[in-house]
XYZ file of C-alpha atoms in Angstrom:
499
model
C -48.888 -19.588 20.859
C -50.030 -16.333 19.069
C -51.011 -14.548 22.285
C -48.871 -12.700 24.883
C -49.832 -15.114 27.776
C -49.432 -18.218 25.684
C -51.884 -20.025 28.011
C -55.339 -19.703 26.558
C -56.861 -19.512 23.074
C -57.971 -16.076 21.589
C -60.477 -15.143 18.871
C -60.859 -11.849 17.159
C -62.416 -10.577 13.928
C -61.042 -8.133 11.307
C -63.831 -6.883 9.082
C -62.038 -4.270 6.833
C -62.389 -4.322 4.022
C -64.737 -7.145 2.997
C -64.080 -9.956 5.455
C -67.105 -9.739 7.744
C -69.207 -11.606 5.194
C -67.398 -14.689 6.553
C -68.621 -13.867 10.174
C -72.270 -13.083 9.615
C -74.711 -12.695 6.702
C -75.110 -9.083 5.708
C -74.644 -6.364 3.103
C -70.797 -6.246 3.324
C -70.339 -2.930 1.650
C -69.459 0.471 3.261
C -72.358 1.971 1.317
C -74.882 0.449 3.685
C -75.062 1.418 7.388
C -77.087 -0.294 10.118
C -77.349 -0.704 13.932
C -76.788 -4.164 15.378
C -77.095 -6.210 18.484
C -75.409 -9.513 19.439
C -75.641 -12.150 22.118
C -72.309 -13.967 22.690
C -71.894 -16.931 24.940
C -68.323 -17.814 25.924
C -66.602 -20.526 28.045
C -65.812 -19.939 31.698
C -62.634 -17.781 32.162
C -63.078 -15.809 28.976
C -64.545 -12.260 28.210
C -66.195 -11.010 25.034
C -65.927 -7.447 23.774
C -67.487 -5.903 20.717
C -67.552 -2.562 18.829
C -70.747 -1.588 20.547
C -72.203 1.429 22.462
C -73.548 -0.760 25.304
C -72.897 -4.222 26.706
C -73.761 -6.231 29.788
C -72.701 -9.540 31.225
C -75.492 -11.891 31.964
C -75.469 -15.275 33.691
C -73.800 -18.388 32.107
C -71.051 -16.118 30.746
C -73.223 -14.548 28.194
C -72.621 -11.030 26.912
C -75.216 -8.861 25.224
C -74.073 -6.000 22.962
C -75.903 -3.167 21.226
C -74.559 -0.594 18.779
C -77.187 2.160 18.748
C -75.638 4.207 15.971
C -75.714 3.057 12.297
C -72.332 1.844 11.086
C -71.024 0.048 7.922
C -70.645 -3.761 8.271
C -66.754 -3.576 8.340
C -66.776 -1.889 11.701
C -68.590 -4.727 13.482
C -65.844 -6.451 15.578
C -65.663 -9.151 18.199
C -62.834 -10.334 20.375
C -62.916 -13.238 22.986
C -59.985 -14.023 25.157
C -58.456 -13.970 28.582
C -58.747 -10.203 28.796
C -59.212 -7.706 31.616
C -59.686 -3.911 31.648
C -58.570 -0.795 33.530
C -59.898 2.790 33.421
C -57.684 5.393 31.968
C -60.041 8.324 31.670
C -63.694 9.488 32.174
C -64.900 7.614 29.037
C -61.943 5.331 28.265
C -60.503 2.164 29.381
C -57.751 -0.114 28.117
C -58.356 -3.888 27.554
C -55.437 -6.396 27.432
C -54.385 -9.803 28.457
C -53.606 -9.892 32.199
C -49.757 -9.835 31.569
C -50.093 -6.559 29.512
C -52.814 -4.664 31.521
C -50.462 -2.864 33.962
C -48.217 -1.629 31.087
C -51.275 -0.532 29.130
C -52.701 1.428 32.072
C -49.409 3.151 32.764
C -48.871 4.124 29.113
C -52.365 5.547 28.435
C -53.610 6.842 31.819
C -55.034 10.407 31.177
C -53.746 10.465 27.571
C -56.855 9.569 25.537
C -59.098 12.207 27.044
C -56.734 14.970 26.010
C -56.789 13.756 22.371
C -60.557 13.295 22.350
C -61.227 16.724 23.766
C -59.067 18.354 21.056
C -60.842 16.299 18.345
C -64.227 17.505 19.721
C -63.083 21.124 19.645
C -62.005 20.787 16.018
C -64.588 18.460 14.515
C -67.633 18.464 16.669
C -69.128 16.131 19.244
C -67.724 12.603 19.825
C -70.856 10.544 19.191
C -69.778 7.082 20.191
C -70.035 7.292 24.037
C -66.899 5.404 25.096
C -63.549 5.264 23.496
C -61.881 2.066 24.735
C -58.665 0.498 23.420
C -58.017 -3.275 23.123
C -54.347 -4.138 22.993
C -54.310 -7.183 20.766
C -51.958 -10.228 20.933
C -48.525 -9.637 19.574
C -49.424 -11.497 16.355
C -51.992 -8.843 15.407
C -50.661 -7.883 11.892
C -51.830 -4.241 11.869
C -51.058 -1.049 13.724
C -54.655 -0.298 14.663
C -58.209 -0.869 13.547
C -60.666 1.943 14.375
C -63.621 -0.276 15.484
C -66.168 2.224 17.088
C -66.107 2.515 20.905
C -63.232 -0.151 20.896
C -60.159 0.535 18.772
C -57.969 -2.649 18.255
C -54.224 -1.786 18.449
C -50.849 -3.549 18.356
C -49.136 -4.109 21.680
C -46.059 -2.488 20.010
C -47.536 0.835 21.144
C -46.587 -0.110 24.743
C -43.058 1.440 24.577
C -42.863 1.975 28.259
C -42.184 5.741 28.131
C -45.304 7.019 26.301
C -43.050 7.699 23.191
C -45.660 6.098 20.809
C -48.982 7.324 22.449
C -49.586 9.748 19.569
C -50.118 6.857 17.137
C -53.585 6.513 18.751
C -54.505 10.059 17.379
C -55.010 8.464 13.892
C -57.482 5.923 15.215
C -59.249 8.580 17.230
C -59.564 10.821 14.205
C -61.408 8.031 12.433
C -64.287 8.598 14.950
C -65.263 11.491 12.646
C -63.668 10.640 9.324
C -64.362 7.037 8.250
C -66.698 5.877 11.177
C -69.126 8.872 11.054
C -68.644 9.925 7.432
C -67.727 6.817 5.390
C -66.506 6.175 1.881
C -69.365 4.585 -0.030
C -66.957 2.355 -2.048
C -63.468 0.967 -1.345
C -62.336 2.670 -4.651
C -62.559 5.949 -2.712
C -60.763 4.851 0.353
C -58.904 8.138 0.374
C -62.133 9.781 1.701
C -61.572 7.688 4.941
C -57.801 7.906 5.166
C -56.876 11.269 3.580
C -59.357 13.107 5.794
C -58.190 11.063 8.764
C -54.488 11.850 8.118
C -55.432 15.585 7.871
C -57.543 15.478 11.059
C -54.736 13.512 12.857
C -52.186 16.194 11.945
C -54.502 18.955 13.013
C -54.950 17.385 16.435
C -51.177 16.694 16.634
C -50.459 20.405 15.814
C -52.708 21.581 18.642
C -51.121 19.199 21.126
C -47.421 19.029 19.923
C -46.895 22.124 17.786
C -46.410 22.433 14.055
C -42.602 21.634 14.005
C -43.128 18.138 15.366
C -46.265 17.581 13.189
C -44.420 18.600 10.017
C -41.626 16.266 10.861
C -44.090 13.396 11.280
C -45.705 14.423 7.884
C -42.263 14.477 6.254
C -41.728 10.834 7.381
C -45.105 10.028 5.821
C -44.139 11.794 2.593
C -40.964 9.771 2.460
C -42.962 6.486 2.730
C -45.250 7.690 -0.314
C -41.949 8.500 -2.269
C -40.685 5.028 -1.556
C -44.044 3.343 -2.487
C -44.259 5.290 -5.767
C -40.596 4.446 -6.623
C -41.311 0.823 -5.920
C -44.519 0.627 -8.036
C -43.773 3.236 -10.584
C -45.598 6.560 -10.364
C -48.071 5.838 -13.167
C -49.252 2.492 -11.578
C -53.093 2.594 -11.597
C -53.149 2.118 -7.818
C -51.408 5.497 -7.378
C -54.696 7.354 -8.133
C -57.096 8.502 -5.380
C -60.003 6.955 -7.211
C -59.053 3.317 -7.893
C -60.995 1.065 -10.101
C -61.406 -2.096 -8.129
C -63.695 -4.155 -10.375
C -61.511 -5.609 -13.273
C -62.744 -4.781 -16.785
C -62.075 -8.272 -18.089
C -64.716 -10.019 -16.109
C -68.040 -9.284 -14.411
C -67.552 -12.377 -12.266
C -64.070 -11.908 -10.782
C -64.065 -9.393 -8.038
C -60.731 -8.027 -6.645
C -60.055 -8.100 -2.897
C -59.792 -4.433 -1.995
C -56.991 -5.389 0.465
C -54.779 -6.055 -2.493
C -55.084 -2.354 -3.426
C -54.036 -1.116 0.037
C -50.951 1.196 -0.045
C -49.664 4.640 1.097
C -51.470 6.547 -1.691
C -54.981 6.992 -0.134
C -53.203 8.016 3.160
C -50.545 10.495 2.015
C -51.747 11.592 -1.417
C -55.169 11.954 0.116
C -53.686 14.058 2.930
C -52.119 16.268 0.248
C -55.523 16.734 -1.563
C -57.192 17.708 1.665
C -54.309 20.046 2.438
C -54.809 21.501 -1.056
C -58.432 22.229 -0.331
C -57.307 23.913 2.890
C -54.701 25.931 0.825
C -57.455 27.152 -1.517
C -59.432 28.411 1.443
C -56.352 30.137 2.785
C -57.428 30.452 6.459
C -57.086 27.619 8.916
C -60.015 28.622 11.105
C -62.342 28.825 8.053
C -61.238 25.309 6.891
C -61.636 23.940 10.448
C -65.286 25.206 10.327
C -65.761 23.652 7.050
C -64.576 20.252 8.371
C -67.164 20.547 11.177
C -69.890 21.466 8.661
C -68.837 18.371 6.492
C -69.055 16.069 9.378
C -72.336 17.498 10.398
C -73.803 17.346 6.920
C -72.760 13.712 6.173
C -72.692 12.069 9.646
C -73.990 8.497 9.672
C -73.934 8.549 5.807
C -71.685 6.956 3.142
C -70.557 9.339 0.483
C -68.489 9.570 -2.768
C -65.790 11.953 -3.594
C -68.220 13.887 -5.735
C -70.478 14.414 -2.683
C -67.492 15.665 -0.583
C -66.108 17.931 -3.335
C -69.599 19.162 -4.223
C -70.252 20.227 -0.666
C -66.810 21.925 -0.469
C -67.727 24.091 -3.554
C -71.242 24.729 -2.104
C -69.722 25.790 1.258
C -67.281 28.210 -0.367
C -69.359 29.829 -3.225
C -66.594 32.383 -3.893
C -64.246 29.481 -4.721
C -66.794 27.765 -6.909
C -67.226 30.991 -8.790
C -63.443 31.267 -9.270
C -63.516 27.805 -10.847
C -60.958 26.246 -8.341
C -62.085 22.774 -9.373
C -60.449 23.265 -12.808
C -57.206 25.232 -12.250
C -54.858 23.875 -14.916
C -52.536 21.121 -13.327
C -54.712 21.104 -10.116
C -58.109 20.019 -11.483
C -60.080 18.027 -8.938
C -60.577 15.441 -11.760
C -56.850 15.155 -12.095
C -56.337 14.646 -8.362
C -58.917 11.804 -8.351
C -58.144 10.062 -11.752
C -54.534 10.586 -12.598
C -51.831 8.298 -10.944
C -48.577 9.710 -9.711
C -47.080 12.215 -7.344
C -49.455 14.818 -5.762
C -49.592 18.095 -7.817
C -49.571 20.049 -4.593
C -47.448 19.385 -1.508
C -48.236 21.129 1.822
C -45.407 23.269 3.322
C -43.563 21.251 5.888
C -40.825 23.771 6.450
C -41.688 24.314 10.273
C -40.184 20.778 10.622
C -36.891 22.009 9.364
C -35.826 23.037 12.830
C -36.038 19.430 13.999
C -34.829 17.961 10.612
C -31.666 19.986 10.242
C -29.910 18.923 13.429
C -30.860 15.235 12.563
C -29.529 15.606 9.013
C -26.274 17.186 10.243
C -25.799 14.539 12.882
C -26.278 11.717 10.294
C -23.600 13.428 8.047
C -21.180 13.331 11.017
C -21.746 9.599 11.509
C -21.237 8.806 7.779
C -17.802 10.438 7.692
C -14.652 8.334 7.123
C -13.106 9.550 10.317
C -15.503 10.453 13.166
C -15.381 13.960 14.593
C -16.273 12.890 18.048
C -16.185 16.459 19.440
C -18.844 17.595 16.970
C -20.849 14.457 17.652
C -20.723 14.895 21.489
C -21.880 18.464 21.090
C -25.288 17.269 19.898
C -27.576 16.313 22.804
C -30.306 13.923 21.598
C -31.736 13.192 25.037
C -34.669 15.603 24.342
C -35.402 14.303 20.907
C -38.877 12.809 20.445
C -39.684 9.589 18.518
C -40.128 11.106 15.038
C -36.878 13.223 15.250
C -34.965 10.094 16.150
C -36.768 8.100 13.473
C -35.854 10.848 10.964
C -32.212 10.636 12.071
C -32.129 6.805 11.749
C -33.767 7.008 8.298
C -30.843 9.270 7.208
C -28.277 6.915 8.718
C -30.001 3.986 6.953
C -29.903 5.868 3.602
C -26.084 6.544 4.083
C -25.400 2.859 5.001
C -23.261 0.886 4.816
C -21.189 3.380 6.915
C -17.395 3.332 7.041
C -15.912 0.445 9.144
C -16.586 0.699 12.964
C -18.943 3.661 12.796
C -22.153 1.688 13.637
C -20.427 0.016 16.589
C -19.461 3.433 17.936
C -22.918 4.775 17.267
C -24.511 1.751 19.058
C -22.337 2.403 22.182
C -22.832 6.105 22.141
C -26.651 6.074 21.998
C -28.101 3.218 24.159
C -31.388 5.232 23.937
C -31.483 3.982 20.340
C -29.627 0.700 20.298
C -31.393 -0.549 23.446
C -34.735 1.117 22.656
C -38.066 -0.680 23.446
C -39.916 1.698 21.091
C -40.890 -0.404 18.005
C -40.413 2.392 15.504
C -36.812 2.846 16.784
C -36.210 -0.901 16.948
C -37.351 -1.408 13.356
C -34.899 1.246 12.075
C -32.074 0.007 14.196
C -32.567 -3.564 12.994
C -32.520 -2.317 9.383
C -29.266 -0.436 10.013
C -27.779 -3.662 11.550
C -28.676 -5.536 8.432
C -27.666 -2.886 5.970
C -24.124 -2.648 7.751
C -24.075 -6.498 8.209
C -23.273 -5.972 11.842
C -23.397 -9.612 12.908
C -22.542 -8.845 16.587
C -26.054 -7.299 16.842
C -28.132 -9.918 14.936
C -29.634 -11.034 18.280
C -31.538 -7.654 18.302
C -33.160 -8.444 14.976
C -34.083 -11.900 16.284
C -35.514 -10.626 19.447
C -37.529 -7.979 17.809
C -39.019 -10.526 15.349
C -39.781 -12.925 18.191
C -41.547 -10.227 20.219
C -44.206 -9.178 17.678
C -45.699 -9.956 14.290
C -46.825 -6.595 12.955
C -46.676 -6.614 9.119
C -45.234 -3.113 8.827
C -42.235 -4.227 10.971
C -41.859 -7.804 10.074
C -41.842 -7.827 6.157
C -39.217 -5.052 5.782
C -36.840 -6.953 7.998
C -37.270 -10.183 6.041
C -36.719 -8.321 2.774
C -33.538 -6.828 4.289
C -32.233 -10.144 5.490
C -33.053 -11.851 2.259
C -31.267 -9.156 0.264
C -28.222 -9.294 2.560
C -25.238 -11.512 3.233
C -25.255 -15.351 3.485
C -25.392 -15.020 7.311
C -28.347 -12.611 7.020
C -30.234 -15.162 4.837
C -29.417 -17.847 7.433
C -30.830 -15.598 10.126
C -34.032 -15.159 8.108
C -34.509 -18.868 7.648
C -33.724 -19.690 11.288
C -35.959 -16.849 12.682
C -38.856 -17.733 10.458
C -38.882 -21.411 11.310
C -38.779 -20.501 15.020
C -41.547 -17.878 14.827
C -43.872 -19.044 12.144
C -46.450 -20.575 14.527
C -46.807 -17.303 16.406
C -47.430 -15.266 13.274
C -50.772 -14.381 11.630
C -51.358 -16.731 8.664
C -51.293 -13.779 6.118
C -47.967 -12.602 7.436
C -46.609 -16.215 7.260
C -47.585 -16.344 3.681
C -45.962 -13.011 2.787
C -42.708 -14.110 4.389
C -42.789 -17.415 2.548
C -43.041 -15.422 -0.654
C -39.998 -13.318 0.327
C -38.009 -16.379 1.178
C -38.910 -18.262 -1.886
C -40.583 -20.949 0.128
C -43.836 -20.937 -1.902
């Protein structure tokens, strides 16, 4: 019941951060890298896939896999299910359950190669041979997991109009940052994610231009702001260098998953952007990133290794003492919690944000100026511009009586969207405005997928809403619980006070 086809069982592993120790004996730390091989025998009618550079099917439904490049243990991944594949490029194919394969092929045909080629131009050769994507069952709780040669992704990316294909740029960027050069400890996770966010936005700028990329980065900054407001800026997890082992006991480890949040991604991105700002020349910084990948490839490193190499590569900056500029000390970046001391300039995004801001203002007015509203053509707006608009509407909600109904009728592109990012925001707006007539959309969305990032905010919104919204939460959870990942079930139980 947790698959799309609902006919056959399905098995997959999720190794990051320290979960592969329950799958095979090994040194389950990112500081150790090794090659691996595996022989996997599966029942008739099933296919096995792994994060490996080569595989072959032998008789008796036995699959043999080899990963010829050294990788950390968390990147070893296996999935077994009723899955089929289709080619979408010279070194890429999509894998999915049979009922999803057509949609996956249509969405990604020809797309991945373009992103890979830009990545290679910027960061150096792609060393992993193939770049395949496995579309997971809808219960998969994450957006994506960058297993080498075979990224695992949520089927929510299949929007039907390619409006979410750029999400895969993040996972592709991990091919250099994370998979090739890896954080030696989970306390310095920002080395994986901060560099990957920077790389993702470099590729996106090359492909889509800086206005769109800055708009996407502004959405990320808003998530960081939200996270820091929720936890308090001086929370110890809002540092780039997190102390994972608790001081009070040598015997009680902490699960690194519990430290997972926006900070390593977005604050990490700001730190890498600050390093680029110190260099002051994009092409020189691009050259540094290539040199960094080349210097540390197939190794696990610490922040001190990375920053030491940066100062060695730019001796003139080392001489100027850029690592200890008051207020911007490298040490402060790593060890002080709170808001990033430097924020990259996102003003190129203004040209896309301003019309969205103005339109949201119009919709929040007591009496709607339909003439002004109709003068704004949103048909050409891409996903993040629409997301930004809906985020503004959500902030201004609840809107005056009747406005949301009118908005819903006026923009079927939004209220009837199949794009998960738009559906999430539309559902949040429905709940914030207590629009009971559209509750069925919230229910449908929660029945269709179980991604944590979409599911938990909606349960929080329902539980914080009216009596009828709380009833909707209870009813939806009891209907969908069996099709959700066990971790997600437990998080929802906490929200609904069912623990």
